[in-house]
Each structure stands twice: as structure tokens, then as C-alpha cells.
XYZ file of C-alpha atoms in Angstrom:
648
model
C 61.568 214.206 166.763
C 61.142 210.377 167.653
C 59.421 209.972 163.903
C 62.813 211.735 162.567
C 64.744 209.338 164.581
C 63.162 206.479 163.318
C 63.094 207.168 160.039
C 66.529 207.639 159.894
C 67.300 203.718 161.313
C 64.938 202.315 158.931
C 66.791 204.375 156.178
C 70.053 203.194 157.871
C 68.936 199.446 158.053
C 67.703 199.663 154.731
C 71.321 201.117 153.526
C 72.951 198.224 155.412
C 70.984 195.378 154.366
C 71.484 196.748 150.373
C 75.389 196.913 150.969
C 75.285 193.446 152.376
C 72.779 192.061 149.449
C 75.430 194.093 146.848
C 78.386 192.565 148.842
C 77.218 188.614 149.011
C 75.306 188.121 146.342
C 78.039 187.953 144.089
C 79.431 185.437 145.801
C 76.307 183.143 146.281
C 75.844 183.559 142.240
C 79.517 182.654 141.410
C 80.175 180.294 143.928
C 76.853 178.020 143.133
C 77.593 178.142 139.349
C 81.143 177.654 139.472
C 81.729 175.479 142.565
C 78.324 173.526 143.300
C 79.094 170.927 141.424
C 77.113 167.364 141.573
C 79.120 164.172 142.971
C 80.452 162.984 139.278
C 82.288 166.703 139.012
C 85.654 166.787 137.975
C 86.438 169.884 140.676
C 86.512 170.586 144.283
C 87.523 173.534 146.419
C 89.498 173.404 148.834
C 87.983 174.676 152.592
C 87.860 178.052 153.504
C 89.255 179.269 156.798
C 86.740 181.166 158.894
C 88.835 183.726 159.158
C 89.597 184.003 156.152
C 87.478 187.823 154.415
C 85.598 188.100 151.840
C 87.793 190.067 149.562
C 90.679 186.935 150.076
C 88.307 184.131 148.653
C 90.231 184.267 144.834
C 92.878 183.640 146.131
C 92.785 180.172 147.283
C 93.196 177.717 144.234
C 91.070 175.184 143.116
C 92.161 171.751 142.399
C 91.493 169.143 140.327
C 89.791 165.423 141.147
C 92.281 163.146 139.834
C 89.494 161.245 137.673
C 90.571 162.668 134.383
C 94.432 163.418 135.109
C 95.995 164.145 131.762
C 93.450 166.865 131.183
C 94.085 170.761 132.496
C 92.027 173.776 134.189
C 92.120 175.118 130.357
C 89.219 173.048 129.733
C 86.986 175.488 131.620
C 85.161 177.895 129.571
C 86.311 180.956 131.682
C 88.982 180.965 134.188
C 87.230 182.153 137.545
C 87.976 186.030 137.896
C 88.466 188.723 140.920
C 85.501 188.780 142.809
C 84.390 192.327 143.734
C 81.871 193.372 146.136
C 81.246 196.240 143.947
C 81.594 194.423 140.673
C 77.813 193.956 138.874
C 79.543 193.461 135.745
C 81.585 190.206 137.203
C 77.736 189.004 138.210
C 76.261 189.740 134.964
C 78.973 187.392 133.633
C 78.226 185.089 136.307
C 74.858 184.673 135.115
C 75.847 184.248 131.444
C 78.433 181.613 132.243
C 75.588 179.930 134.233
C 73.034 180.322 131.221
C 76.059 178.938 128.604
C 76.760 175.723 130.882
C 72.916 174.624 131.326
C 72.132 175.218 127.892
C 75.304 173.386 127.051
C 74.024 170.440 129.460
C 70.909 170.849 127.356
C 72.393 170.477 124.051
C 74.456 167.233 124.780
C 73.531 165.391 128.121
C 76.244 162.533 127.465
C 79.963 164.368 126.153
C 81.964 161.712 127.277
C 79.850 159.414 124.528
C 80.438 162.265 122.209
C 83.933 162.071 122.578
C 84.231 158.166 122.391
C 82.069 158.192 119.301
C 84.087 161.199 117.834
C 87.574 158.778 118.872
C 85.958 156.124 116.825
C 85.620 157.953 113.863
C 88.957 158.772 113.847
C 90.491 155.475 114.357
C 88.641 154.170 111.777
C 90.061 156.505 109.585
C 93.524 155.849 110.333
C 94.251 152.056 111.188
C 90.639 150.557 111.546
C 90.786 150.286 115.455
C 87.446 150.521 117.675
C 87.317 151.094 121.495
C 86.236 148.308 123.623
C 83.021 147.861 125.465
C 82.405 149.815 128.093
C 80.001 148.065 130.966
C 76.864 150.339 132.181
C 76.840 152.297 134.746
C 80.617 152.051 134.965
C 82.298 155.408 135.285
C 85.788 153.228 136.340
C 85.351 151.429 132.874
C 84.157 155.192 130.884
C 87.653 156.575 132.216
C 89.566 153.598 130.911
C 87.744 154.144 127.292
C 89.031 158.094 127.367
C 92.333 157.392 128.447
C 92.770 154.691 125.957
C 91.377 156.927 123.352
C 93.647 159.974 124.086
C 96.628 157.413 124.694
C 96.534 156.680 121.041
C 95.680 159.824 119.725
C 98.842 161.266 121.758
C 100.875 158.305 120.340
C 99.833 158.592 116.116
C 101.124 161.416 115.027
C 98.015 160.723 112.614
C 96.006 162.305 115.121
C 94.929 165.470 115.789
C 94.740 166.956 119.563
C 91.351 168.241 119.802
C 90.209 169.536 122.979
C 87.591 167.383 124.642
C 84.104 168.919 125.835
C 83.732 168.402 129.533
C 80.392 168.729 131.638
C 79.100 168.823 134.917
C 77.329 165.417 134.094
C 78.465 162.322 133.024
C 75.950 159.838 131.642
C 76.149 155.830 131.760
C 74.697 154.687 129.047
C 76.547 152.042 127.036
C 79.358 152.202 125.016
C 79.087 150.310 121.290
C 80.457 147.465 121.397
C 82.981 146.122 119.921
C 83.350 143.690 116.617
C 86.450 142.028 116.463
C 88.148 142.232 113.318
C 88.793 138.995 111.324
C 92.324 138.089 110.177
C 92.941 135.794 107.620
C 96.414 134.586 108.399
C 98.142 132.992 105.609
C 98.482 129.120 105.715
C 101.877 128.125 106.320
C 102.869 124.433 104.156
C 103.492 121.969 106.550
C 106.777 121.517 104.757
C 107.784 124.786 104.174
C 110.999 124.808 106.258
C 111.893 121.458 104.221
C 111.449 122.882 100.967
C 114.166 126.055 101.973
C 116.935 123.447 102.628
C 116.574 122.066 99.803
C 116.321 125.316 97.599
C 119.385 125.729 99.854
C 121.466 122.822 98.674
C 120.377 123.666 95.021
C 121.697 127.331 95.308
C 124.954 125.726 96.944
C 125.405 123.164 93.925
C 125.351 126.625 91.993
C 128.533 128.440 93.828
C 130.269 125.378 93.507
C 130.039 125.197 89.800
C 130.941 128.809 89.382
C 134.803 130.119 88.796
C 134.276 133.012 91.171
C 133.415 130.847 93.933
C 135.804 127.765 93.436
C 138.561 129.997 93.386
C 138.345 130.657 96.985
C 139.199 127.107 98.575
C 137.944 129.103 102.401
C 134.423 129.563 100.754
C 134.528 126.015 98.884
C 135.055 124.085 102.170
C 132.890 126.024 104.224
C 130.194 125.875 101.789
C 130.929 121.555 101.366
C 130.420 121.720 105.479
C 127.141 124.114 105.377
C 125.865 121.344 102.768
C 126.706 118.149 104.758
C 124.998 119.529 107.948
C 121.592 120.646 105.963
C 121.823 117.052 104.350
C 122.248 115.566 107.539
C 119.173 117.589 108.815
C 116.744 116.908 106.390
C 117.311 113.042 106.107
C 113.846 111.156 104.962
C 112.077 114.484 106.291
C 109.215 115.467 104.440
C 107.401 117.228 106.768
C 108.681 120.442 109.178
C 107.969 118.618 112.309
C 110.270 115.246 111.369
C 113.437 118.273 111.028
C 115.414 118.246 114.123
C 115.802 120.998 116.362
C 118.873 122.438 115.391
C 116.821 122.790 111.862
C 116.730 126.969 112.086
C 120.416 126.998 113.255
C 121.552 125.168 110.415
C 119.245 127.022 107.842
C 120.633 130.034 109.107
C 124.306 129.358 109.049
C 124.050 128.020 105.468
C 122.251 131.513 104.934
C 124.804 133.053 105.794
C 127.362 130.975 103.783
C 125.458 132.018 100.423
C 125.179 135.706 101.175
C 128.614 135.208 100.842
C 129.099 133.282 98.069
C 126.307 135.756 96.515
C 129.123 138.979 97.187
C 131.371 137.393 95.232
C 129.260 135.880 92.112
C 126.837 139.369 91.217
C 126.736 137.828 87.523
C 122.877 136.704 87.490
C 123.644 135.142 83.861
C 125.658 132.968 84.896
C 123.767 132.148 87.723
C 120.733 131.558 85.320
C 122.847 129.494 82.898
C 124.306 127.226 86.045
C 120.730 126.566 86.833
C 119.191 126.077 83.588
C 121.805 122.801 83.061
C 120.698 121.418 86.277
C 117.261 121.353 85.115
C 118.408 119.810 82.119
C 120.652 117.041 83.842
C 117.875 116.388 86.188
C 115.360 116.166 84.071
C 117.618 113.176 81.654
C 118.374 111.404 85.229
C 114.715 111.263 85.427
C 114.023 109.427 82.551
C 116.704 107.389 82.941
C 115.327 106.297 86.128
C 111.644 105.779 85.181
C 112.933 103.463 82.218
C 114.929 101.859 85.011
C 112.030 101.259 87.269
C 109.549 100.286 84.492
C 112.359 97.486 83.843
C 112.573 96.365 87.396
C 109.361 96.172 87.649
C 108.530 94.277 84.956
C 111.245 91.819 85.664
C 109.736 91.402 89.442
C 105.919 90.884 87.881
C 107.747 87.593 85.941
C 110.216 86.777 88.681
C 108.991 83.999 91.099
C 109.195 84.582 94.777
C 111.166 82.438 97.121
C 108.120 81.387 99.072
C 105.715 81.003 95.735
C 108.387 78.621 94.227
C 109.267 76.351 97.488
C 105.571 75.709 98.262
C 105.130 73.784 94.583
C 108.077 71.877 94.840
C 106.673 70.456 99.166
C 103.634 69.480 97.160
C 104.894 67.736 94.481
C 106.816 65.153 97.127
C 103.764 64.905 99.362
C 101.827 63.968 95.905
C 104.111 61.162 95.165
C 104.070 59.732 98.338
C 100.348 59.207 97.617
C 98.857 55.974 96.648
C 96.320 55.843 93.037
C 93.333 55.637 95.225
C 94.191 58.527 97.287
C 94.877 60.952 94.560
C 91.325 61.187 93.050
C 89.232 63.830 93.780
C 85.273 63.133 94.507
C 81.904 63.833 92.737
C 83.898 63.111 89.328
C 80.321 62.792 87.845
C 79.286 66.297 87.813
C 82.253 67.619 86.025
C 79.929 67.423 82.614
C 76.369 68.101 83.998
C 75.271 71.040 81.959
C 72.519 71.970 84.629
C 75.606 72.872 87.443
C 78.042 76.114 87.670
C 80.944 75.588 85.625
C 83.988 77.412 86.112
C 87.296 78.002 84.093
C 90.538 78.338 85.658
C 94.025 78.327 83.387
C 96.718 78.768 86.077
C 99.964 77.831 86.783
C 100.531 79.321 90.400
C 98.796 77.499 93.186
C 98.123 80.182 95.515
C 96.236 82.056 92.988
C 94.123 79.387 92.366
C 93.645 78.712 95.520
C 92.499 82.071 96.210
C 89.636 81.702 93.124
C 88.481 79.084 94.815
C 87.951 79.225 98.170
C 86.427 83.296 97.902
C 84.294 81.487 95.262
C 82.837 78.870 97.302
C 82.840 81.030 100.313
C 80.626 83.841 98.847
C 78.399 80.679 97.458
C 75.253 79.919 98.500
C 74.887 76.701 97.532
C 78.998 75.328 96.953
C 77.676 72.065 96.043
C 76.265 73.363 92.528
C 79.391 74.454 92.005
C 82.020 72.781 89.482
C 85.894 74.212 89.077
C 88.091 72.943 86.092
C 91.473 74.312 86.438
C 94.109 73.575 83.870
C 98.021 73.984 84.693
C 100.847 72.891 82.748
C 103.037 69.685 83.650
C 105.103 71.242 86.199
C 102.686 72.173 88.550
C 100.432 69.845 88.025
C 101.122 67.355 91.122
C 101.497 70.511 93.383
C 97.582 71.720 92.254
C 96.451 68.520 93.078
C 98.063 67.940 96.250
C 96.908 71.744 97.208
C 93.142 70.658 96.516
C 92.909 67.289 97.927
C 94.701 68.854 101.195
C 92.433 71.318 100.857
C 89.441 70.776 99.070
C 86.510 73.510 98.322
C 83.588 72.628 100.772
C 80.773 71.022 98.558
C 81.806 71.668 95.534
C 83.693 69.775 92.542
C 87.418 70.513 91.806
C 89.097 69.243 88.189
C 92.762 69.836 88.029
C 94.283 68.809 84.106
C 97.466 69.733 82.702
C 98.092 71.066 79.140
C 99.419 68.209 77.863
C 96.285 65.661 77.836
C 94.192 68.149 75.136
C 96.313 65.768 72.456
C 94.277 67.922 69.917
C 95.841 71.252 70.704
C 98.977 70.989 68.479
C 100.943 72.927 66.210
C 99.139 71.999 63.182
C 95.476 72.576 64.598
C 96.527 75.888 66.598
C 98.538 78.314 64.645
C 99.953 80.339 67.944
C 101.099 77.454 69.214
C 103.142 77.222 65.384
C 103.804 80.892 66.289
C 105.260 80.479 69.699
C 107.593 77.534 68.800
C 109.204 79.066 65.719
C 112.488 80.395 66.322
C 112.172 83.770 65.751
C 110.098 83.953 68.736
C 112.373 82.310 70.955
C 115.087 84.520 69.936
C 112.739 87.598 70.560
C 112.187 86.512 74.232
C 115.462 84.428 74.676
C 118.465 86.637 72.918
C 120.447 89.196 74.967
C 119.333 92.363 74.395
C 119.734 95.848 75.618
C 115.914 96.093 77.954
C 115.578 99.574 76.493
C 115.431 97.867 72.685
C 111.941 97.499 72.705
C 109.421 100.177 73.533
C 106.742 97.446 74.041
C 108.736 95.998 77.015
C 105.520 94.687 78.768
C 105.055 91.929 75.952
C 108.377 90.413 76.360
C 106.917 88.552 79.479
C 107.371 84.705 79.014
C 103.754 84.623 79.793
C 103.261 85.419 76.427
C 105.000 81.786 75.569
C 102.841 79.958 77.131
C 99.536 78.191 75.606
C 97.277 78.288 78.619
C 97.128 81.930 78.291
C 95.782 81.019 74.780
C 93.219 78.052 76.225
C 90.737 80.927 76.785
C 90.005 80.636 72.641
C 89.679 76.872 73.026
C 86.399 76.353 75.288
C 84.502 74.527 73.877
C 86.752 72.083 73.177
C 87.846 71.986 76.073
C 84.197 71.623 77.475
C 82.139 69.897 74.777
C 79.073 69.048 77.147
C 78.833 72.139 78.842
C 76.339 74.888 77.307
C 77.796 77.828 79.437
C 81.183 78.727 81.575
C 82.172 81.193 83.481
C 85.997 82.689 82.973
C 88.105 83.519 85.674
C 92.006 85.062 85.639
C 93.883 83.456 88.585
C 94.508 87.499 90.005
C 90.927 87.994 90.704
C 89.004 87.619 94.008
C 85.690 86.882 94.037
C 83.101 88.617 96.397
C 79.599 87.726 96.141
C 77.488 84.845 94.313
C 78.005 84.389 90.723
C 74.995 82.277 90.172
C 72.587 85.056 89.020
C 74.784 85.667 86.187
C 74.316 82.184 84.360
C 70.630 83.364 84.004
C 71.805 86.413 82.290
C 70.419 86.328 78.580
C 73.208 87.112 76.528
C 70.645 88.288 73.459
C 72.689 86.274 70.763
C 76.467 87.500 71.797
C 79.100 84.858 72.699
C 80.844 86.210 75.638
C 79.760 88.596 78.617
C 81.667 91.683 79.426
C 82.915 94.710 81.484
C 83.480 97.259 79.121
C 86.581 99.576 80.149
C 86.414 102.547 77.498
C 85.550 105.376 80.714
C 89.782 106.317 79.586
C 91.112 106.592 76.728
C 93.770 104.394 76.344
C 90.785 101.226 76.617
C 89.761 102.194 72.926
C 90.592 99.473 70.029
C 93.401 101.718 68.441
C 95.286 101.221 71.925
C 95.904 97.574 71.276
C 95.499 97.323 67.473
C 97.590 98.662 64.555
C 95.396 100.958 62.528
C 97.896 101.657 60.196
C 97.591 98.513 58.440
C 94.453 98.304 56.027
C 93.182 94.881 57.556
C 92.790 96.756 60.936
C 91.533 99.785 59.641
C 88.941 98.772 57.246
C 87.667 96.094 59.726
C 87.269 98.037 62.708
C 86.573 101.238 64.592
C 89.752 103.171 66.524
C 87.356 104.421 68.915
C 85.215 101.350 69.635
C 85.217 100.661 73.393
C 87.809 98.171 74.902
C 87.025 95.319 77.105
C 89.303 93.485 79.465
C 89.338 89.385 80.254
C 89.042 88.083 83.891
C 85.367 87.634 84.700
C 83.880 86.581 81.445
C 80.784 84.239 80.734
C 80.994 82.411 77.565
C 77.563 80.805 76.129
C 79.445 77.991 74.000
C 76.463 76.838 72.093
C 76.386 80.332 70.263
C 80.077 80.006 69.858
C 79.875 76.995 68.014
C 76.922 77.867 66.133
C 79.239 80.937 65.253
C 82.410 78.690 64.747
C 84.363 81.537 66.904
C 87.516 79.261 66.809
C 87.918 79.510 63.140
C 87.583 83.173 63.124
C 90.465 83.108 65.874
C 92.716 81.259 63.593
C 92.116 83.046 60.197
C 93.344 86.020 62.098
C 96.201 84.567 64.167
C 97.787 83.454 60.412
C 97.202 86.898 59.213
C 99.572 88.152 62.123
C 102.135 85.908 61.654
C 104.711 88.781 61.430
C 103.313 90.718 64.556
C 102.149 93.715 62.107
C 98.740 93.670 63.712
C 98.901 93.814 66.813
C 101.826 92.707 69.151
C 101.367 89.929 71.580
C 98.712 89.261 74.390
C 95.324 87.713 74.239
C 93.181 91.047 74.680
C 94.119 92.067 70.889
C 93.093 89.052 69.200
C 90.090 89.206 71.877
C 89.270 92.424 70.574
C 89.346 91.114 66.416
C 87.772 87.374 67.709
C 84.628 88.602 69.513
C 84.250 91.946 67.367
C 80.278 92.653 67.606
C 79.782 88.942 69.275
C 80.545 90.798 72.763
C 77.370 91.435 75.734
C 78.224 94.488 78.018
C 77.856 93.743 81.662
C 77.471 96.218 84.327
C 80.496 97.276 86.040
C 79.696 96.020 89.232
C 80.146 92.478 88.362
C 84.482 93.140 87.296
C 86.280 95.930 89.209
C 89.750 96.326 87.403
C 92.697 97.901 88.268
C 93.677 97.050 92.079
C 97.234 95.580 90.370
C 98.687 99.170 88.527
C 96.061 101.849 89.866
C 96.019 102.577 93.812
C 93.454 105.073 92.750
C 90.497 102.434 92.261
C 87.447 103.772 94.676
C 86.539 102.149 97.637
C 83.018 102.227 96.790
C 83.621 100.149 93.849
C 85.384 97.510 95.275
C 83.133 96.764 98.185
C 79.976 96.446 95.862
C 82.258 94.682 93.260
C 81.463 90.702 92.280
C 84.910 90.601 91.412
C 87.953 92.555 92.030
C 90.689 92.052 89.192
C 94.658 92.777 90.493
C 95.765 93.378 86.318
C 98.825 94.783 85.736
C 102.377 94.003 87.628
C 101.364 94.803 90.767
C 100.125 91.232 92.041
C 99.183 90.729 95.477
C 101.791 88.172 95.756
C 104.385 90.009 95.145
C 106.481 92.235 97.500
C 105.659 94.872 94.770
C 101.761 95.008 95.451
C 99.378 97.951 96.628
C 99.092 97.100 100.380
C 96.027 98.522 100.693
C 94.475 96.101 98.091
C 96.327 93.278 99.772
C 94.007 92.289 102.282
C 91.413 91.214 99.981
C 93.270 88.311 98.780
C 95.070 87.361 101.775
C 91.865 87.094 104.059
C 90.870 83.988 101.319
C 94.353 82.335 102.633
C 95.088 80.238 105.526
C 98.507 80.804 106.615
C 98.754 78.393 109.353
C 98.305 75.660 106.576
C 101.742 73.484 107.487
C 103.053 73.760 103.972
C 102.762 77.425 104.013
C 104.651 77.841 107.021
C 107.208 75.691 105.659
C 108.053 78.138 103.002
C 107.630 81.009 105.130
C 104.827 82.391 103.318
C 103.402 85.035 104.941
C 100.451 88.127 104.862
């Protein structure tokens, strides 16, 4: 009976401890996979009462960790179901669910890179963007990245919502980082704003040629207002930050006035036509004004400054207050000692010669071998004197002459000096005349009159004892030592030169008249130019090759001007044709009086620096930037410089 009885309580037991292991395992299985969830979970539960049953646990609701906030409870595979104590099919499912989610984990251990990566993809696709970087081991930062990501997705209607895979774990490794993208902004002219005001008051000019638009005298004043103000604003402006500040407003109300004036004119002919006449009209003022400036600039080059003419005329007193004795200059006795540096100086303007000088003797390394002859006509020949024995050169020699003692040079020895006397020549320089007559307007100069721009074809009659000269123009500065170049061996040729034929217009049919069969069966169109200024002469050659005569023969075949017109480079050209050394280039730098252009490198290794053309650095009219290297050579303290006000 007692065996009976305790078989029955172990049965019992046994039955008990099967109901409780049917009842609570259940649970245990679907509360470990569903709710156990490591510390970066997006889920808690809330706490259970204790007494609180079994059968009442689905009820209570689980809630969300605000990490990811704009996503729902539908991301869950399965929503969590009844839980029955009798329900084995509810734990078979548990155990799938549980068998899905680790081999889930298993298959991709980092979803929140997936979806970043998958984000990228897609905003490349659409407008380029990429996500920023994302710091390790940052899950703050990784939320940011999603959120940003979804943001834009929810914002394009581009995008397509995807759901995002979610997992129990989150990993930290790093997100790819980020390449910003290059933009080439488009370069804005720093006068941009200018140039619209004046396309401005170009389209106004239009409306108030046009009978649509002058009809209306409202529109016609307001448009005359818009176009004084925008005047007014731009001024001397040539850049966008010289406009004043009310620049916009006023762009903007003249705007404003042409849409208007646009409403009423919608003929685009017309328009077209208006336009095309102001080209044309513009285009004649231009002309009109570059003939106007090429006159006004010629008549500065010959036109005498204030200063330039006073400081002659304080010499010439001061010279006559002078006794004999004290006019004479010293070391007389070199001026014919072939063994010395001789140079050549035909000038009539002080200061230029001055300027020869003293850069010559200053860039000298031995002054006292040096010898200047200058030669000036009667007028200025008391002021050159007075200038050099109040001023004389260092060491070295200074000859001033005037014109007038070469009693050889006379009309019937020198025909240009027949030429330049005869009447028709004064009435070509003298006689009123319209200054657009002549195309040529550069050789009207009175220069041209004057025989010591012709002395350069007399040397060695003008020098008889001297074997070799150096030639300088009173607009060049020199720079270094000319020495080396009297040791120069010429190989035969008479004169020493810088050949200019780099440009075109330096070529013999530039300066001679090829049209004429003298000129054309004598010489070559496109044989290189040459230009005077720095030019060594070796005189016994040029008598040997009785030069002189072959200048003459051709001055009386030009009697008429049908060879050339005037100047001394043409019958330069015909004189020394084949008789002519090329120099380097660095000894005679040309251009620093017409061409602001000329390279700085040139000029600084230059022996000489030639100011040719109108643009003297005398004048008012010079390149400033060339100025300074004449002026430096001039003492402007001197008391008779003062005097007339002369000035850097």
C-alpha cells in the first residue's frame, strides 16, 4: 500500500513539474529572443508587476528607445504574438524567429554601414551628395549620419522609401569619408558692374532716337534723369570698386526705366538699325580723333617748353657778362689727338646735351681720354658754352662750335642745303595748310630744315685728323663704357650699327620709294633697316670710299622728293648701302620715346638707351616710366635750372 502511495506522488510530481516546464518555457524562449537584448538595442520593456499572471504578460506594450525616433515597431520581423501556456506551435516559431535573427546577425554584422553605403549610392545618383565622416566608435555621430540620410531621402521626391534593416548590434567601424567636391566658380571682371552702365546709357541713347519712345515726353524725361544719375555714378570709374554705393540702386532704377521703354518699342529692326548708326558715328569720331591726337602730338614733339626755352636765353646773358679769357674751355690740345675717344654731338637743346655728357663721363672709366665736340647753331651757341664751362664734364675735353664757322658747308658744295633754301620748301613747311593735307605729317617737322641734322654726312670734314668717332643723337642716355667699342674691327664697313629689322615696318621699302626704278633696281625692299643714334664711323674707310660724294649724287637725284621724303635715315639707308657693320643690340636700345612696351631687361643691360620718336623725356608728353633714366643725369638744384622752374 505505501509503494502504491508513493508511486502515485512521484507520478503526481512528475505531472506537475511537466505542466510547469510546458507552462514557462515558452516564456523563457520568447522572452530571451525577443526581449534580451544587448545595451546598443533599440527596445526595452517596460517592468512587470509581481502580481501581475502569466497569461497577462502580452498585454503590456513595449516601447521604443528614442535612439532611432523616426523609425516604427514595423521594422520588426514579426510582431510579438499571444503567449499560450499550451501553445508549442507559438515556441516552434519562437525558435525560428531566434534562428532567422542570428543568422541574420551572421550574414551582415554592421547594417547601419549597409544602410549608409546603400544612402550613398543613391545620392550619387541623384545630385552627387556624400555623407560626412562619421568618427569611430561614435554611435552619437552613426545616428546623425542615418538621420541625415533619411532627412534627404524624405525631402527628394527622387528618393525612394526603402525600409532600413535593423539589428540587435550596431558596429563602429568607420564611416568613408568624405571628398569635398570642387567648384569652379566663374570669375567675375573686376569691372563688370561698370561695363552694364554703360551698355545702359548706350541702350538709353537708343529709346531716345526712336519715334515710339520720344513721343511720350513722361518716358523722355525720366529716361534723360535715369541717364544723368548713371553718368554721375560712373565718373572716371573703371573699376567696380571706384562706383559709389548707390551704384546697384541706380543700375536698377535705370533697369527699370528701359523695361519700359522696351514695352513700348517691340520693333527689334529698328532697334538693330538705331544701333548699327551708332557704331558707324562712333567709329568716324574715332578717326577723327586719332588724326587729331597724331596732330597734337606732333605739334608738342616741335613745340619748345617754357622751361627748355627760358634756361637758353639766362645763359646767353651770363655768357656775355664773361670776359675772353674766361670763356675758353681747357685741354684745347686734345681735341685732334687721334689716339683719344672722340665723340659727336649735333644739338641745339642744352639739356640734351647735357644729359650725353655727363651719363657719358659718368659711366667712364677713365673721363680724361675722353673728347666731346658738340656743334649747335648760332642761337644757342653762347647758352652751350655757358652750360659747359658752369658745368664742365670731370676730366674730360668739351668743344662747343656753331654751324656757321664750317665756311665750306654752303649751298654750292652741299646740295640739301640748295634743297632746304629753295622756296618750294619753305612754302611746304611755311604755307597754311589744312594738317590733314599730308599723310606724311611727321616730316613736316622744322627739324627737317635744319643742316645739323644733315652734319652727320659731313664727318670727316668736320674731323679731318681724327681716324674714328663715335655718333651720338642728343635723346640718348648713355649707360656703360663706350671705350671697348673703338677696338671693334669694323672688317672694311664705314659705319657701326644696330640693326632694327625684328618688325616689319624697319625694312628698306618702309622709308624708300620702290616704285621708282632708281630705288628698285638699286636695292632690296626687304633688306634690314638700321636706325642713327649710337653709331661709330671709321673715317679713314670713308674717305678711302669717298662716302660724301655718293651722298650728294643721290641727294640731286631727289631733288623732287620722288625717292624718298625727308629725314636723314633714307638717304642713310642709299649712302651706307652694303658699307654698314651690324652691332649687337645691346650696345643701342631704341624705342623708350613712341613704345612703352620696350623690356626692362633690355634697357638695364643696354650701352645706350635711345628716346626716338615724339615722346622726349623733356616733354610733358614722355613715358614716365622711361623718365627717370634721363633725369637722374640732371642736377636740378643747378641755380639756372631753378630759375626757369625746370623740374623732374
Amino acid at each position: 500500500m505505501k509503494m502504491k502511495v508513493g508511486l502515485l506522488r512521484w507520478k503526481t510530481m512528475v505531472i506537475l513539474v511537466l505542466m510547469l516546464i510546458t507552462v514557462l518555457s515558452p516564456i523563457f524562449l520568447y522572452t530571451d529572443t525577443r526581449f534580451s537584448i544587448p545595451s546598443s538595442s533599440s527596445f526595452i520593456l517596460d517592468p512587470i508587476p509581481d502580481n501581475t499572471s502569466i497569461h497577462q504578460v502580452s498585454t503590456f506594450a513595449v516601447r521604443p528607445l528614442n535612439v532611432l525616433p523616426q523609425e516604427s515597431l514595423t521594422v520588426l520581423k514579426q510582431e510579438p504574438g499571444i503567449i499560450n501556456a499550451n501553445n508549442s506551435e507559438s515556441s516552434r516559431k519562437t525558435r525560428q524567429l531566434t534562428e532567422e535573427d542570428n543568422h541574420e546577425e551572421a550574414k551582415d554584422e554592421n547594417p547601419i554601414r549597409q544602410v549608409i553605403e546603400e544612402e550613398k549610392v543613391e545620392s550619387k545618383a541623384v545630385d552627387k551628395d556624400e555623407p560626412l565622416e562619421v568618427e569611430k566608435n561614435d554611435p552619437v555621430e552613426q545616428e546623425k549620419v542615418i538621420l541625415t540620410t533619411t532627412t534627404t531621402k524624405k525631402e527628394d521626391p527622387k528618393f525612394e522609401q526603402k525600409p532600413a534593416k535593423t539589428s540587435k548590434k550596431v558596429s563602429s567601424r568607420e564611416a568613408p569619408k568624405v571628398k569635398p567636391e570642387k567648384q569652379n566658380a566663374p570669375t567675375v571682371p573686376v569691372d563688370a558692374r561698370v561695363r552694364h552702365l554703360k551698355d545702359q546709357l548706350i541702350r538709353a541713347k537708343v529709346y531716345l532716337s526712336l519715334a515710339s519712345t520720344r513721343n511720350n515726353p513722361h518716358f523722355i524725361r525720366e529716361l534723360r534723369l535715369r541717364m544723368k544719375d548713371v553718368q554721375r555714378v560712373i565718373g572716371d570709374s573703371t573699376k567696380d570698386s571706384e562706383l559709389p554705393r548707390n551704384a546697384v540702386e541706380k543700375l536698377k532704377a535705370m533697369e527699370e526705366t528701359l523695361v519700359k521703354g522696351r514695352q513700348m518699342q517691340d520693333d527689334c529692326s529698328a532697334v538693330v538699325k538705331k544701333l548699327r548708326a551708332i557704331i558707324h558715328s562712333t567709329e568716324e569720331q574715332l578717326r577723327v580723333h586719332k588724326k587729331q591726337a597724331l596732330f597734337l602730338t606732333h605739334l608738342t614733339a616741335k613745340t619748345l617748353p617754357k622751361g627748355l626755352h627760358c634756361l637758353p636765353l639766362r645763359l646767353t646773358t651770363e655768357y656775355f657778362t664773361l670776359n675772353t679769357s674766361e670763356r675758353q674751355f681747357p685741354n684745347q690740345e686734345k681735341l685732334e689727338d687721334p689716339r683719344l675717344y672722340h665723340y659727336a654731338l649735333f644739338s641745339d637743346n642744352v639739356l640734351a646735351a647735357a644729359v650725353v655728357v655727363n651719363s657719358t663721363v659718368s659711366n667712364a672709366k677713365d673721363s680724361s681720354d675722353h673728347v666731346f665736340h658738340v656743334v649747335t647753331d648760332r642761337l644757342n651757341y653762347a647758352a652751350m658754352r655757358m652750360w659747359f664751362l658752369i658745368n664742365p664734364p670731370g676730366k674730360a675735353t668739351i668743344q662747343v662750335q656753331h654751324v656757321e664757322e664750317f665756311t665750306w658747308l654752303n649751298a654750292s658744295y652741299s646740295p640739301v642745303l640748295k634743297q632746304l633754301n629753295s622756296p618750294s620748301m619753305i612754302d611746304y613747311y611755311f604755307k597754311n595748310r589744312r594738317a590733314d593735307s599730308d599723310p606724311n605729317m611727321k616730316f613736316r617737322n622744322p627739324k627737317y630744315l635744319s643742316i645739323m641734322n644733315h652734319l652727320r654726312f659731313y664727318m670727316p670734314e668736320i674731323f679731318p685728323k681724327l681716324n674714328k668717332v663715335l655718333f651720338l643723337d642728343d635723346d640718348v642716355v648713355v649707360q656703360k663704357d663706350l671705350t671697348r667699342i673703338w677696338s671693334l674691327d669694323l672688317k672694311g664697313k664705314v659705319i657701326g650699327v644696330v640693326e632694327t629689322c625684328g618688325e616689319s615696318f624697319h625694312r628698306f621699302d618702309r622709308y624708300l620709294n620702290f616704285s621708282n626704278p632708281l630705288i628698285s633696281k638699286n636695292f632690296d625692299p626687304r633688306a634690314c633697316g638700321w636706325a642713327f643714334g649710337m653709331n661709330v664711323f671709321d673715317l679713314e674707310e670713308w674717305r678711302r670710299q669717298n662716302i660724301t660724294e655718293v651722298y650728294h649724287s643721290w641727294q640731286n637725284l631727289n631733288h623732287d622728293r620722288q625717292l624718298w621724303k625727308l629725314g636723314t635715315l633714307p638717304p642713310g639707308l642709299i649712302t651706307f648701302w652694303k658699307r654698314t657693320f651690324p652691332l649687337d643690340r645691346s650696345w643701342h636700345v631704341l624705342g623708350l620715346g613712341y613704345n612703352p612696351n620696350v623690356s626692362q631687361k633690355d634697357i638695364e643691360r643696354a650701352a645706350v638707351v635711345h628716346y626716338n620718336g615724339n615722346l622726349k623725356p623733356w616733354l610733358e608728353i614722355g613715358i614716365p616710366k622711361f623718365k627717370t633714366y634721363w633725369t637722374k643725369y640732371i642736377n636740378y638744384d643747378q641755380l639756372y635750372l631753378r630759375e626757369c622752374n625746370l623740374s623732374p
